[in-house]
Amino acid sequence: MVSPAREVGLKRSLPEPAELANSYVEVAQRASRLLRQHIKKTARKGIWFPSDELEGARAFMDLSARLLASPYRLAQAQMAMMRDHFRLWQQTTLRLMGVPCAAVASPDQSDQRFTDEAWEENFLFDFIKQSYLISARHLHQTVARAEGLDDATQRRVNQLTRQCIDALSPTNFALTNPEVLRETARSKGKNLLKGLKNLLKDLESGDGKPRAPIAGSSAFRLGKDLAATPGKVVFQNELLQLIQYQPAGTHQCRKPLLIVPPWINKYYLLDLREDNSFVKWITRQGFTTFIISWANTDQQLSHKSFEDYLVEGTLAAIDAVEQATGEKKIDLLAYCLGGTLLVATLAWMAARRDQRAASATFLTTLIDFSEPGELAEPGALASQHRDLGATGPLAANGDPDSRAAAATSTMLHANDLIWSFVVNQYLLGKDPFPSELLFWNADATRTPATLQRFFVDNFYRANRLVQKGGIALAGVDIDVSRISLPCYFLATIEDHISPWKSCYRGAHLPRGPARFVLGGSGHIGGVVNPPSAGRHDYWTSEALPENADDFLSNAVRHPGSWWDDWLQWLLAQPDGNTLVGARHPGDHALKVIEDAPGGYVTDRPDPPAAAPSAMP
């Protein structure tokens, strides 16, 4: 608790009201002139500012009708929020009198919006922060508990409500952000003027839409700053390049490790900077590590299907790893949609009695799509399902518009990938800060339209992967229950793309021994969580009950990263500790094609080499 004297000192460190008002008047006058000039300039080009679209209006009309149909429950929710706000008033009054008191609402440990000391130490900003958190919590609870909505509508209003709540955070407004207030007084409003110029520049470059440049695009070079773990491309075909990484010591584990990333993203999310690169870390643990780098497909490859990605993708990569190492047993790891592809591949291999897969790890992977998360909502991967073509997420050439995919992912991580950028560039008037996640998110992979149609139809909409023989691929009826190898499942507790309870249901579908781990944070932060960072904990339980809530209630919380838990699990598998001499790319049947990260990640149109048949 801060002393009253400290409170007074903090108040004095904030700008005087008259000084602040004069700065805002000057900024408003100059901004008005800039806006008039910009509108005249864009009008001459035939560009107008976009009109507001009422996307989701039908869902919220349905929500309103359901809430009004139960006025007693709505009144209860309103009274609960009023009680919390009244407690906050009491707490603030006591604090002004120098009485220590506990907070009514506190931000989550992973919430980076309220890190400025004024949010905690200045009673006014603490009041604003807690008032926002109280309102946000009750609003989201009221929406989430509405009865009578169909599942799709419920997910839609939950998604849009959270986006609105994020947008209305006091950190996003100049008058309620202490850091912006200090900078405005210090620079006499020049930060806001420069921020407005930045906004107008981004509007102009986006033809009237606020499209910002890739943050830090000039600060990152693939192969130097990102995707820089030393390795070589040792195999390629039309759909992928396979990278084998240089060993970090004189010996390696006998079983190689193949990583399968999602086909809609570039692989280097798992190989960002040296200090948070999963690829770098696991290579240092002594594994012969391979990773798939998916190709940016064009119109000529728009016919490639999910079956092609199984045969020419995962199966071809497994063949190549076997040729590169001479090993008959391979550990496999996949992330997000790559995990769904891997599940189908393992079921195919089980049906054909192909036993090369020694273990499988699934990171934030959906197998059961009965509650698929927000990537399946309108405007995301499954949007515009009925007319996948030249509109919606597909470009005119028949391939998904990678910018739409990047925008979808960005909206699902708005606080980290949108609003932090808005505050930094438009309110503080700073240049874009280098963000490897924003850079990666904007660097999406073009994907065949045929693949997307199949995936949306058969998985997101019909949930056929959980049905025995629900789909047939390369002449095989897919049955996930045939998978009998050891499996490790990681989900993250704040994941909106692959909800952890949906991932948990999928962990029960293969019949081999399974370990389920629940990590902290969300879809990206919970996965890219190196042990050295010490950011997020994880939960484990030796039991795997049917109900996800029962798992969590009996799980043990561990400090640190799931990376260490997974490594111990992998080493405990048969032959997990067996070592061989270090393998270098090009040592065996496959020769080096080029240095990592390879041409596909930078979309270089090199002619691909022929792929060996994946069919035994």
Coordinates of C-alpha atoms in Angstrom, one line a residue:
M1 CA 0.0 0.0 0.0
V2 CA 1.3 3.4 -0.9
S3 CA 1.5 6.2 1.7
P4 CA -0.5 9.4 1.3
A5 CA 2.7 11.3 0.8
R6 CA 3.7 9.0 -2.0
E7 CA 0.1 9.5 -3.5
V8 CA 0.7 13.2 -3.5
G9 CA 4.1 12.8 -5.2
L10 CA 2.6 10.6 -7.9
K11 CA -0.2 13.2 -8.5
R12 CA 2.4 15.9 -9.0
S13 CA 4.3 13.7 -11.5
L14 CA 1.2 13.8 -13.7
P15 CA 0.6 16.9 -16.0
E16 CA -1.3 19.8 -14.6
P17 CA -4.9 20.0 -16.0
A18 CA -4.5 23.5 -17.6
E19 CA -1.2 22.5 -19.3
L20 CA -2.8 19.3 -20.5
A21 CA -5.9 21.1 -21.8
N22 CA -3.8 23.6 -23.8
S23 CA -1.8 20.8 -25.4
Y24 CA -5.1 19.0 -26.4
V25 CA -6.5 22.3 -27.9
E26 CA -3.4 22.8 -30.0
V27 CA -3.4 19.2 -31.1
A28 CA -7.2 19.3 -32.0
Q29 CA -6.7 22.4 -34.1
R30 CA -3.7 21.0 -36.0
A31 CA -5.4 17.6 -36.4
S32 CA -8.5 19.2 -37.9
R33 CA -6.4 20.9 -40.5
L34 CA -4.6 17.6 -41.3
L35 CA -7.8 15.7 -41.6
R36 CA -9.3 18.2 -44.0
Q37 CA -6.2 18.1 -46.1
H38 CA -6.2 14.3 -46.1
I39 CA -9.9 14.0 -47.0
K40 CA -9.5 16.4 -49.9
K41 CA -6.4 14.4 -51.1
T42 CA -8.1 11.0 -50.9
A43 CA -11.3 12.3 -52.5
R44 CA -9.4 13.3 -55.6
K45 CA -8.2 9.7 -55.8
G46 CA -11.7 8.4 -55.4
I47 CA -11.0 7.0 -52.0
W48 CA -13.4 7.5 -49.1
F49 CA -13.2 6.5 -45.5
P50 CA -15.0 3.1 -45.0
S51 CA -18.5 3.1 -43.5
D52 CA -19.2 1.2 -40.3
E53 CA -20.3 -2.4 -40.9
L54 CA -22.8 -4.0 -38.5
E55 CA -21.2 -7.4 -38.6
G56 CA -22.7 -9.7 -36.0
A57 CA -25.8 -7.5 -35.6
R58 CA -28.2 -10.5 -36.0
A59 CA -26.3 -12.4 -33.3
F60 CA -26.6 -9.5 -30.9
M61 CA -30.3 -9.0 -31.7
D62 CA -30.8 -12.7 -30.8
L63 CA -28.8 -12.2 -27.6
S64 CA -30.9 -9.1 -26.6
A65 CA -34.1 -11.1 -27.1
R66 CA -32.8 -13.9 -25.0
L67 CA -31.6 -11.6 -22.2
L68 CA -34.9 -9.6 -22.2
A69 CA -36.8 -12.9 -22.0
S70 CA -35.3 -13.5 -18.6
P71 CA -35.5 -10.1 -16.9
Y72 CA -35.0 -11.5 -13.4
R73 CA -31.6 -13.1 -14.4
L74 CA -30.6 -9.9 -16.2
A75 CA -31.5 -7.8 -13.1
Q76 CA -29.4 -10.2 -11.0
A77 CA -26.4 -9.7 -13.3
Q78 CA -26.8 -5.9 -13.1
M79 CA -27.1 -6.0 -9.3
A80 CA -23.9 -8.1 -9.1
M81 CA -22.0 -5.6 -11.1
M82 CA -23.4 -2.7 -9.1
R83 CA -22.3 -4.4 -5.9
D84 CA -18.7 -4.7 -7.2
H85 CA -18.7 -1.1 -8.3
F86 CA -20.0 0.0 -4.9
R87 CA -17.2 -2.1 -3.2
L88 CA -14.7 -0.3 -5.5
W89 CA -16.0 3.1 -4.3
Q90 CA -15.7 2.0 -0.7
Q91 CA -12.1 0.8 -1.3
T92 CA -11.1 4.0 -3.1
T93 CA -12.5 6.1 -0.3
L94 CA -10.7 4.1 2.3
R95 CA -7.5 4.3 0.3
L96 CA -7.8 8.1 0.2
M97 CA -7.9 7.9 4.0
G98 CA -4.7 5.9 4.1
V99 CA -6.4 2.6 5.0
P100 CA -4.9 -0.5 3.3
C101 CA -7.4 -2.6 1.4
A102 CA -7.5 -5.4 -1.1
A103 CA -8.3 -4.9 -4.8
V104 CA -11.8 -5.7 -6.0
A105 CA -10.5 -6.7 -9.4
S106 CA -7.0 -7.4 -10.6
P107 CA -5.6 -8.0 -14.1
D108 CA -4.4 -11.4 -15.0
Q109 CA -0.7 -12.1 -14.5
S110 CA -0.1 -12.3 -18.2
D111 CA -2.0 -9.0 -19.0
Q112 CA 0.7 -6.6 -20.1
R113 CA -1.6 -3.6 -20.5
F114 CA -1.4 -2.3 -16.9
T115 CA 2.3 -2.6 -16.2
D116 CA 2.8 1.2 -15.7
E117 CA 3.3 1.8 -12.0
A118 CA 0.6 4.5 -12.0
W119 CA -2.1 1.8 -12.5
E120 CA -1.2 0.4 -9.1
E121 CA 0.1 3.4 -7.2
N122 CA -2.1 6.3 -8.2
F123 CA -5.6 5.9 -6.7
L124 CA -7.3 7.5 -9.7
F125 CA -5.8 5.3 -12.3
D126 CA -6.2 2.3 -10.0
F127 CA -9.9 3.2 -9.8
I128 CA -10.2 3.4 -13.6
K129 CA -8.4 0.1 -14.1
Q130 CA -10.6 -1.8 -11.6
S131 CA -13.8 -0.2 -12.9
Y132 CA -12.9 -1.4 -16.4
L133 CA -12.0 -4.9 -15.2
I134 CA -15.2 -5.2 -13.1
S135 CA -17.4 -4.1 -16.1
A136 CA -15.5 -6.3 -18.5
R137 CA -15.9 -9.4 -16.3
H138 CA -19.6 -9.0 -15.7
L139 CA -20.4 -8.1 -19.3
H140 CA -18.6 -11.2 -20.6
Q141 CA -20.2 -13.4 -17.9
T142 CA -23.7 -12.1 -18.8
V143 CA -23.1 -12.8 -22.5
A144 CA -21.5 -16.2 -21.9
R145 CA -24.4 -17.3 -19.7
A146 CA -27.2 -16.3 -21.9
E147 CA -29.7 -19.2 -22.4
G148 CA -31.4 -20.3 -25.6
L149 CA -28.7 -19.3 -28.1
D150 CA -27.5 -21.9 -30.6
D151 CA -23.8 -22.8 -30.3
A152 CA -22.6 -20.8 -33.3
T153 CA -24.4 -17.6 -32.2
Q154 CA -23.1 -18.0 -28.7
R155 CA -19.5 -18.4 -29.9
R156 CA -20.0 -15.4 -32.2
V157 CA -21.3 -13.0 -29.5
N158 CA -18.6 -14.2 -27.1
Q159 CA -15.9 -13.4 -29.7
L160 CA -17.3 -10.0 -30.6
T161 CA -18.0 -9.1 -27.0
R162 CA -14.4 -9.8 -26.0
Q163 CA -13.1 -7.8 -29.0
C164 CA -15.3 -4.8 -27.9
I165 CA -14.1 -5.2 -24.3
D166 CA -10.5 -5.2 -25.5
A167 CA -11.1 -2.1 -27.6
L168 CA -12.6 -0.2 -24.7
S169 CA -9.6 -0.7 -22.4
P170 CA -8.6 2.6 -20.7
T171 CA -5.1 1.9 -21.9
N172 CA -6.3 2.6 -25.5
F173 CA -7.3 6.2 -24.8
A174 CA -5.1 9.2 -24.4
L175 CA -7.0 10.7 -21.4
T176 CA -7.0 7.5 -19.4
N177 CA -3.5 6.2 -20.1
P178 CA -0.9 7.6 -17.7
E179 CA 2.0 7.0 -20.0
V180 CA 0.3 8.9 -22.8
L181 CA -0.6 11.7 -20.4
R182 CA 3.0 12.1 -19.3
E183 CA 4.3 12.0 -22.9
T184 CA 1.7 14.5 -24.0
A185 CA 2.7 17.0 -21.3
R186 CA 6.4 16.5 -21.9
S187 CA 6.1 17.0 -25.7
K188 CA 3.3 19.5 -25.6
G189 CA 1.1 17.3 -27.6
K190 CA 3.6 16.5 -30.4
N191 CA 3.2 12.8 -29.7
L192 CA -0.5 12.9 -30.6
L193 CA 0.2 15.0 -33.7
K194 CA 2.8 12.5 -34.9
G195 CA 0.4 9.7 -34.0
L196 CA -2.3 11.2 -36.1
K197 CA 0.1 11.5 -39.0
N198 CA 1.0 7.9 -38.6
L199 CA -2.7 6.9 -38.6
L200 CA -3.4 9.0 -41.7
K201 CA -0.3 7.5 -43.5
D202 CA -1.6 4.0 -42.7
L203 CA -5.1 4.9 -43.9
E204 CA -3.7 6.2 -47.1
S205 CA -1.5 3.2 -47.7
G206 CA -4.5 0.9 -47.0
D207 CA -6.8 2.7 -49.5
G208 CA -8.9 4.1 -46.7
K209 CA -8.6 1.1 -44.4
P210 CA -6.2 1.3 -41.4
R211 CA -3.6 -1.1 -42.6
A212 CA -0.4 -0.6 -40.7
P213 CA 3.0 -1.8 -42.1
I214 CA 4.5 -4.9 -40.7
A215 CA 6.0 -3.8 -37.4
G216 CA 9.7 -4.0 -37.5
S217 CA 9.8 -5.3 -41.1
S218 CA 13.1 -3.7 -41.6
A219 CA 14.5 -5.0 -38.3
F220 CA 14.1 -8.7 -39.1
R221 CA 15.8 -10.7 -41.7
L222 CA 15.0 -14.4 -42.1
G223 CA 18.0 -16.5 -41.5
K224 CA 19.7 -13.7 -39.5
D225 CA 17.3 -12.4 -36.9
L226 CA 14.5 -15.0 -37.2
A227 CA 14.6 -18.6 -38.4
A228 CA 18.4 -18.4 -37.8
T229 CA 19.1 -21.9 -36.2
P230 CA 21.8 -23.4 -38.5
G231 CA 20.5 -26.1 -40.8
K232 CA 20.1 -27.2 -44.4
V233 CA 17.3 -28.0 -46.7
V234 CA 17.7 -31.7 -47.6
F235 CA 14.4 -32.4 -49.4
Q236 CA 11.7 -30.6 -51.3
N237 CA 8.7 -31.1 -53.5
E238 CA 5.8 -29.0 -54.7
L239 CA 4.3 -28.6 -51.2
L240 CA 7.3 -28.5 -48.8
Q241 CA 10.9 -28.1 -48.0
L242 CA 12.4 -30.3 -45.3
I243 CA 15.0 -28.6 -43.1
Q244 CA 17.5 -30.7 -41.1
Y245 CA 19.4 -28.7 -38.3
Q246 CA 23.0 -28.9 -37.5
P247 CA 23.9 -30.9 -34.4
A248 CA 24.8 -29.0 -31.3
G249 CA 27.2 -31.6 -29.9
T250 CA 29.1 -34.8 -30.7
H251 CA 26.2 -37.2 -30.0
Q252 CA 22.4 -37.2 -30.6
C253 CA 19.4 -39.3 -29.6
R254 CA 18.9 -42.2 -31.9
K255 CA 15.4 -41.3 -32.9
P256 CA 15.1 -38.2 -35.0
L257 CA 12.3 -35.6 -34.4
L258 CA 10.1 -34.3 -37.2
I259 CA 8.1 -31.1 -36.6
V260 CA 4.9 -30.4 -38.6
P261 CA 3.7 -26.8 -38.4
P262 CA 0.3 -25.6 -39.6
W263 CA 0.0 -25.2 -43.4
I264 CA -1.4 -21.7 -43.1
N265 CA 1.6 -20.3 -41.2
K266 CA 5.4 -20.1 -41.8
Y267 CA 7.2 -22.6 -39.7
Y268 CA 9.5 -20.1 -37.9
L269 CA 7.1 -19.4 -35.1
L270 CA 9.0 -22.3 -33.5
D271 CA 12.3 -20.8 -34.5
L272 CA 12.0 -17.1 -33.7
R273 CA 14.9 -15.4 -31.8
E274 CA 17.6 -17.5 -30.3
D275 CA 16.3 -17.0 -26.7
N276 CA 12.8 -18.3 -27.5
S277 CA 13.4 -20.7 -30.4
F278 CA 11.9 -24.2 -29.7
V279 CA 14.0 -25.6 -32.6
K280 CA 17.2 -24.2 -31.1
W281 CA 16.4 -25.5 -27.7
I282 CA 15.5 -29.0 -28.7
T283 CA 18.5 -29.3 -31.0
R284 CA 20.7 -28.4 -28.0
Q285 CA 19.0 -31.2 -26.0
G286 CA 20.6 -33.6 -28.5
F287 CA 17.9 -34.3 -31.0
T288 CA 18.3 -34.7 -34.8
T289 CA 15.6 -32.1 -35.6
F290 CA 13.7 -31.7 -38.8
I291 CA 10.9 -29.3 -39.6
I292 CA 8.6 -28.8 -42.6
S293 CA 8.5 -25.5 -44.4
W294 CA 5.3 -25.3 -46.4
A295 CA 5.3 -23.8 -49.9
N296 CA 3.4 -20.7 -50.8
T297 CA 1.0 -22.3 -53.3
D298 CA -0.2 -20.4 -56.4
Q299 CA -3.1 -21.0 -58.9
Q300 CA -1.3 -23.9 -60.4
L301 CA -1.4 -25.8 -57.1
S302 CA -4.9 -24.7 -56.1
H303 CA -6.2 -28.2 -56.8
K304 CA -4.0 -29.7 -54.1
S305 CA -6.2 -31.4 -51.4
F306 CA -5.9 -32.5 -47.8
E307 CA -5.1 -35.9 -49.2
D308 CA -2.2 -34.4 -51.2
Y309 CA -0.9 -32.7 -48.0
L310 CA -1.0 -36.1 -46.3
V311 CA 0.8 -38.0 -49.1
E312 CA 3.2 -35.3 -50.4
G313 CA 3.4 -33.6 -47.1
T314 CA 3.7 -35.6 -43.8
L315 CA 4.2 -39.0 -45.4
A316 CA 6.8 -37.7 -47.8
A317 CA 8.6 -35.9 -45.0
I318 CA 8.6 -39.1 -42.9
D319 CA 10.1 -40.9 -45.8
A320 CA 12.8 -38.2 -46.2
V321 CA 13.7 -38.3 -42.5
E322 CA 14.2 -42.0 -42.7
Q323 CA 16.5 -41.6 -45.8
A324 CA 18.4 -38.8 -44.1
T325 CA 19.1 -40.7 -40.9
G326 CA 18.6 -44.4 -41.7
E327 CA 16.3 -44.7 -38.7
K328 CA 13.1 -46.7 -38.8
K329 CA 11.6 -45.0 -35.7
I330 CA 10.7 -41.3 -35.7
D331 CA 9.3 -39.0 -33.0
L332 CA 6.7 -36.6 -34.4
L333 CA 5.5 -33.2 -33.1
A334 CA 2.9 -30.9 -34.6
Y335 CA 1.3 -27.6 -33.9
C336 CA -2.3 -26.5 -34.4
L337 CA -3.7 -27.5 -37.8
G338 CA -0.4 -29.4 -38.4
G339 CA -1.5 -31.6 -35.6
T340 CA -4.8 -32.4 -37.2
L341 CA -3.0 -33.3 -40.4
L342 CA -0.6 -35.5 -38.3
V343 CA -3.5 -37.3 -36.6
A344 CA -5.0 -38.2 -40.0
T345 CA -1.5 -39.3 -41.1
L346 CA -1.0 -41.6 -38.1
A347 CA -4.4 -43.1 -38.6
W348 CA -3.5 -43.8 -42.2
M349 CA -0.2 -45.3 -41.2
A350 CA -1.9 -47.5 -38.5
A351 CA -4.3 -48.9 -41.1
R352 CA -1.4 -49.7 -43.4
R353 CA 0.6 -51.2 -40.5
D354 CA 3.3 -48.6 -41.0
Q355 CA 5.1 -48.5 -37.6
R356 CA 7.7 -45.8 -38.2
A357 CA 6.1 -43.3 -35.8
A358 CA 7.5 -43.9 -32.3
S359 CA 5.6 -41.1 -30.5
A360 CA 3.4 -38.1 -31.3
T361 CA 3.1 -34.7 -29.7
F362 CA 0.2 -32.4 -30.4
L363 CA 0.4 -28.7 -29.5
T364 CA -2.9 -26.9 -29.3
T365 CA -4.4 -29.4 -31.7
L366 CA -8.1 -30.0 -32.4
I367 CA -9.2 -33.6 -33.3
D368 CA -12.7 -33.3 -32.0
F369 CA -14.3 -30.2 -33.7
S370 CA -17.6 -30.2 -31.9
E371 CA -16.6 -27.0 -30.2
P372 CA -13.9 -25.7 -32.6
G373 CA -13.1 -22.3 -31.2
E374 CA -13.1 -18.9 -32.8
L375 CA -11.0 -19.8 -35.9
A376 CA -14.2 -21.4 -37.1
E377 CA -16.3 -18.3 -36.7
P378 CA -17.5 -16.0 -39.5
G379 CA -14.6 -14.0 -40.7
A380 CA -12.1 -16.7 -39.8
L381 CA -11.0 -19.9 -41.5
A382 CA -14.5 -21.3 -42.0
S383 CA -16.0 -18.0 -43.0
Q384 CA -17.9 -17.5 -46.2
H385 CA -18.1 -21.3 -46.4
R386 CA -20.8 -21.5 -49.0
D387 CA -19.0 -19.3 -51.5
L388 CA -15.3 -20.0 -51.1
G389 CA -14.1 -18.5 -54.3
A390 CA -13.2 -14.9 -55.3
T391 CA -14.6 -13.4 -52.1
G392 CA -14.1 -13.7 -48.4
P393 CA -10.9 -15.4 -47.3
L394 CA -10.1 -16.5 -50.9
A395 CA -8.3 -14.4 -53.4
A396 CA -9.3 -14.1 -57.0
N397 CA -6.7 -16.8 -58.1
G398 CA -8.5 -19.4 -56.0
D399 CA -6.1 -19.4 -53.1
P400 CA -6.8 -18.1 -49.6
D401 CA -5.9 -14.5 -49.1
S402 CA -3.0 -14.7 -46.7
R403 CA -3.7 -11.2 -45.4
A404 CA -7.2 -12.3 -44.4
A405 CA -5.7 -15.2 -42.5
A406 CA -3.2 -12.9 -40.8
A407 CA -5.9 -10.4 -39.9
T408 CA -8.0 -13.2 -38.3
S409 CA -5.2 -14.4 -36.2
T410 CA -4.4 -10.8 -35.2
M411 CA -8.0 -10.2 -34.0
L412 CA -7.8 -13.3 -31.8
H413 CA -4.7 -11.8 -30.1
A414 CA -5.9 -8.1 -30.2
N415 CA -4.3 -6.9 -27.0
D416 CA -0.8 -8.2 -28.0
L417 CA -1.0 -7.6 -31.7
I418 CA -3.3 -4.6 -32.3
W419 CA -3.8 -2.4 -29.3
S420 CA -0.2 -2.3 -28.1
F421 CA 0.6 -1.2 -31.6
V422 CA -2.1 1.5 -31.5
V423 CA -0.9 2.9 -28.2
N424 CA 2.7 2.9 -29.3
Q425 CA 2.3 4.4 -32.8
Y426 CA -0.9 6.5 -32.6
L427 CA -1.0 7.7 -29.0
L428 CA 2.7 7.8 -28.1
G429 CA 3.7 8.8 -31.6
K430 CA 6.6 6.4 -31.7
D431 CA 7.9 4.5 -34.7
P432 CA 6.7 0.9 -35.1
F433 CA 8.5 -1.2 -32.5
P434 CA 10.2 -4.4 -33.8
S435 CA 7.8 -7.3 -33.0
E436 CA 8.8 -10.7 -34.2
L437 CA 5.2 -12.0 -33.6
L438 CA 3.7 -9.3 -35.7
F439 CA 6.2 -9.9 -38.4
W440 CA 5.5 -13.7 -38.3
N441 CA 1.7 -13.2 -38.2
A442 CA 1.8 -11.0 -41.3
D443 CA 3.9 -13.5 -43.1
A444 CA 1.1 -16.0 -43.8
T445 CA 1.3 -18.9 -46.2
R446 CA -0.9 -19.2 -49.3
T447 CA -2.9 -22.4 -49.2
P448 CA -4.8 -24.3 -51.9
A449 CA -8.5 -23.5 -52.0
T450 CA -9.3 -27.2 -52.5
L451 CA -7.6 -28.0 -49.2
Q452 CA -9.4 -25.3 -47.3
R453 CA -12.8 -26.4 -48.7
F454 CA -12.2 -30.0 -47.6
F455 CA -11.0 -29.0 -44.2
V456 CA -13.9 -26.7 -43.5
D457 CA -16.5 -29.1 -44.8
N458 CA -15.3 -32.3 -43.2
F459 CA -13.7 -31.1 -40.0
Y460 CA -15.1 -27.8 -38.8
R461 CA -18.6 -28.3 -40.0
A462 CA -19.2 -32.1 -40.1
N463 CA -16.6 -33.2 -37.4
R464 CA -15.9 -36.3 -39.4
L465 CA -12.4 -36.9 -38.0
V466 CA -13.9 -38.4 -34.8
Q467 CA -16.1 -40.7 -36.8
K468 CA -14.7 -44.2 -37.7
G469 CA -14.4 -44.1 -41.5
G470 CA -15.9 -40.6 -41.6
I471 CA -13.3 -39.7 -44.2
A472 CA -11.2 -41.7 -46.6
L473 CA -7.7 -40.5 -47.6
A474 CA -5.4 -42.2 -50.2
G475 CA -7.5 -45.3 -50.2
V476 CA -7.8 -45.7 -46.4
D477 CA -10.8 -45.2 -44.2
I478 CA -9.5 -43.0 -41.4
D479 CA -10.1 -44.2 -37.8
V480 CA -8.3 -42.2 -35.1
S481 CA -8.8 -45.0 -32.6
R482 CA -6.3 -47.2 -34.5
I483 CA -3.5 -44.9 -33.3
S484 CA -1.8 -46.9 -30.5
L485 CA 1.6 -45.1 -30.0
P486 CA 2.3 -42.8 -27.0
C487 CA 0.9 -39.3 -27.4
Y488 CA 1.6 -36.1 -25.6
F489 CA -1.1 -33.4 -25.7
L490 CA -0.5 -29.7 -24.8
A491 CA -3.4 -27.2 -24.6
T492 CA -3.3 -23.7 -23.2
I493 CA -5.9 -22.3 -20.8
E494 CA -6.5 -19.0 -22.5
D495 CA -6.6 -20.4 -26.1
H496 CA -9.5 -19.0 -28.2
I497 CA -8.4 -20.8 -31.4
S498 CA -8.1 -24.3 -30.0
P499 CA -10.1 -24.3 -26.7
W500 CA -8.3 -26.4 -24.2
K501 CA -11.4 -28.5 -23.3
S502 CA -11.8 -29.3 -27.0
C503 CA -8.2 -30.4 -27.1
Y504 CA -8.8 -32.5 -24.0
R505 CA -11.6 -34.4 -25.7
G506 CA -9.3 -35.2 -28.6
A507 CA -6.7 -36.7 -26.2
H508 CA -9.2 -39.5 -25.5
L509 CA -9.6 -40.6 -29.1
P510 CA -6.3 -42.4 -29.8
R511 CA -6.0 -45.7 -27.8
G512 CA -2.3 -45.5 -26.9
P513 CA -1.0 -44.1 -23.6
A514 CA -1.6 -40.4 -23.4
R515 CA -0.3 -37.5 -21.3
F516 CA -2.3 -34.3 -21.2
V517 CA -0.7 -31.0 -20.1
L518 CA -2.5 -27.7 -19.7
G519 CA -0.2 -24.7 -20.2
G520 CA -0.7 -21.1 -19.2
S521 CA -1.4 -18.2 -21.5
G522 CA -2.8 -18.6 -25.0
H523 CA -2.4 -20.2 -28.4
I524 CA 1.0 -18.6 -29.1
G525 CA 2.4 -17.4 -25.8
G526 CA 1.6 -20.7 -24.1
V527 CA 3.5 -22.7 -26.7
V528 CA 6.5 -20.3 -27.3
N529 CA 7.4 -20.4 -23.6
P530 CA 11.1 -21.3 -23.1
P531 CA 12.2 -22.4 -19.6
S532 CA 14.5 -19.4 -19.3
A533 CA 11.6 -17.0 -19.5
G534 CA 9.8 -18.2 -16.4
R535 CA 6.5 -16.6 -17.6
H536 CA 3.7 -19.3 -17.5
D537 CA 3.1 -22.3 -15.3
Y538 CA 1.5 -25.6 -16.4
W539 CA -0.9 -28.2 -14.9
T540 CA -0.5 -32.0 -15.0
S541 CA -2.4 -35.0 -13.7
E542 CA -1.6 -38.7 -14.0
A543 CA -5.3 -39.4 -14.4
L544 CA -7.2 -38.5 -17.6
P545 CA -10.9 -38.4 -16.6
E546 CA -13.6 -38.0 -19.2
N547 CA -14.5 -34.5 -18.0
A548 CA -12.0 -31.7 -18.5
D549 CA -13.2 -29.9 -15.4
D550 CA -12.4 -33.0 -13.3
F551 CA -8.9 -33.0 -14.8
L552 CA -8.3 -29.4 -13.8
S553 CA -9.7 -29.8 -10.3
N554 CA -7.3 -32.6 -9.6
A555 CA -4.3 -31.3 -11.6
V556 CA -1.1 -30.1 -10.0
R557 CA 0.3 -26.7 -10.9
H558 CA 4.0 -26.6 -11.7
P559 CA 6.2 -23.5 -12.1
G560 CA 8.2 -23.2 -15.3
S561 CA 7.7 -24.4 -18.9
W562 CA 6.0 -27.4 -20.4
W563 CA 9.1 -27.8 -22.5
D564 CA 10.9 -29.4 -19.6
D565 CA 8.0 -31.7 -18.9
W566 CA 7.7 -32.8 -22.5
L567 CA 11.4 -33.4 -22.8
Q568 CA 11.3 -35.8 -19.8
W569 CA 8.3 -37.6 -21.2
L570 CA 10.0 -38.0 -24.6
L571 CA 13.3 -39.3 -23.1
A572 CA 11.3 -41.8 -21.0
Q573 CA 9.9 -43.4 -24.2
P574 CA 11.6 -46.7 -25.4
D575 CA 15.1 -45.9 -26.7
G576 CA 14.6 -42.3 -25.7
N577 CA 18.1 -42.1 -24.1
T578 CA 19.9 -44.2 -26.7
L579 CA 22.6 -42.1 -28.3
V580 CA 24.4 -42.2 -31.7
G581 CA 27.1 -40.1 -33.2
A582 CA 26.0 -36.6 -34.3
R583 CA 24.3 -36.5 -37.7
H584 CA 25.1 -33.7 -40.1
P585 CA 22.8 -32.7 -43.0
G586 CA 23.9 -34.5 -46.1
D587 CA 25.7 -37.3 -44.3
H588 CA 23.3 -40.0 -45.6
A589 CA 21.1 -40.6 -48.7
L590 CA 19.7 -37.0 -48.9
K591 CA 22.1 -34.3 -50.0
V592 CA 22.1 -30.6 -49.1
I593 CA 19.9 -28.5 -51.4
E594 CA 20.5 -25.1 -49.8
D595 CA 21.0 -23.4 -46.4
A596 CA 18.1 -22.9 -44.0
P597 CA 15.7 -21.3 -43.8
G598 CA 15.3 -22.2 -47.5
G599 CA 13.6 -20.7 -50.5
Y600 CA 10.1 -21.7 -49.7
V601 CA 9.9 -19.5 -46.6
T602 CA 10.8 -16.5 -48.7
D603 CA 8.6 -17.7 -51.5
R604 CA 11.4 -18.1 -54.1
P605 CA 10.0 -19.9 -57.1
D606 CA 12.7 -22.6 -57.5
P607 CA 11.7 -25.7 -59.4
P608 CA 11.1 -28.5 -56.8
A609 CA 12.8 -31.8 -56.9
A610 CA 10.8 -34.9 -57.4
A611 CA 9.4 -36.5 -54.3
P612 CA 9.8 -40.2 -53.6
S613 CA 6.5 -42.1 -53.3
A614 CA 5.1 -42.1 -49.8
M615 CA 3.0 -45.3 -50.5
P616 CA 4.6 -48.5 -49.1

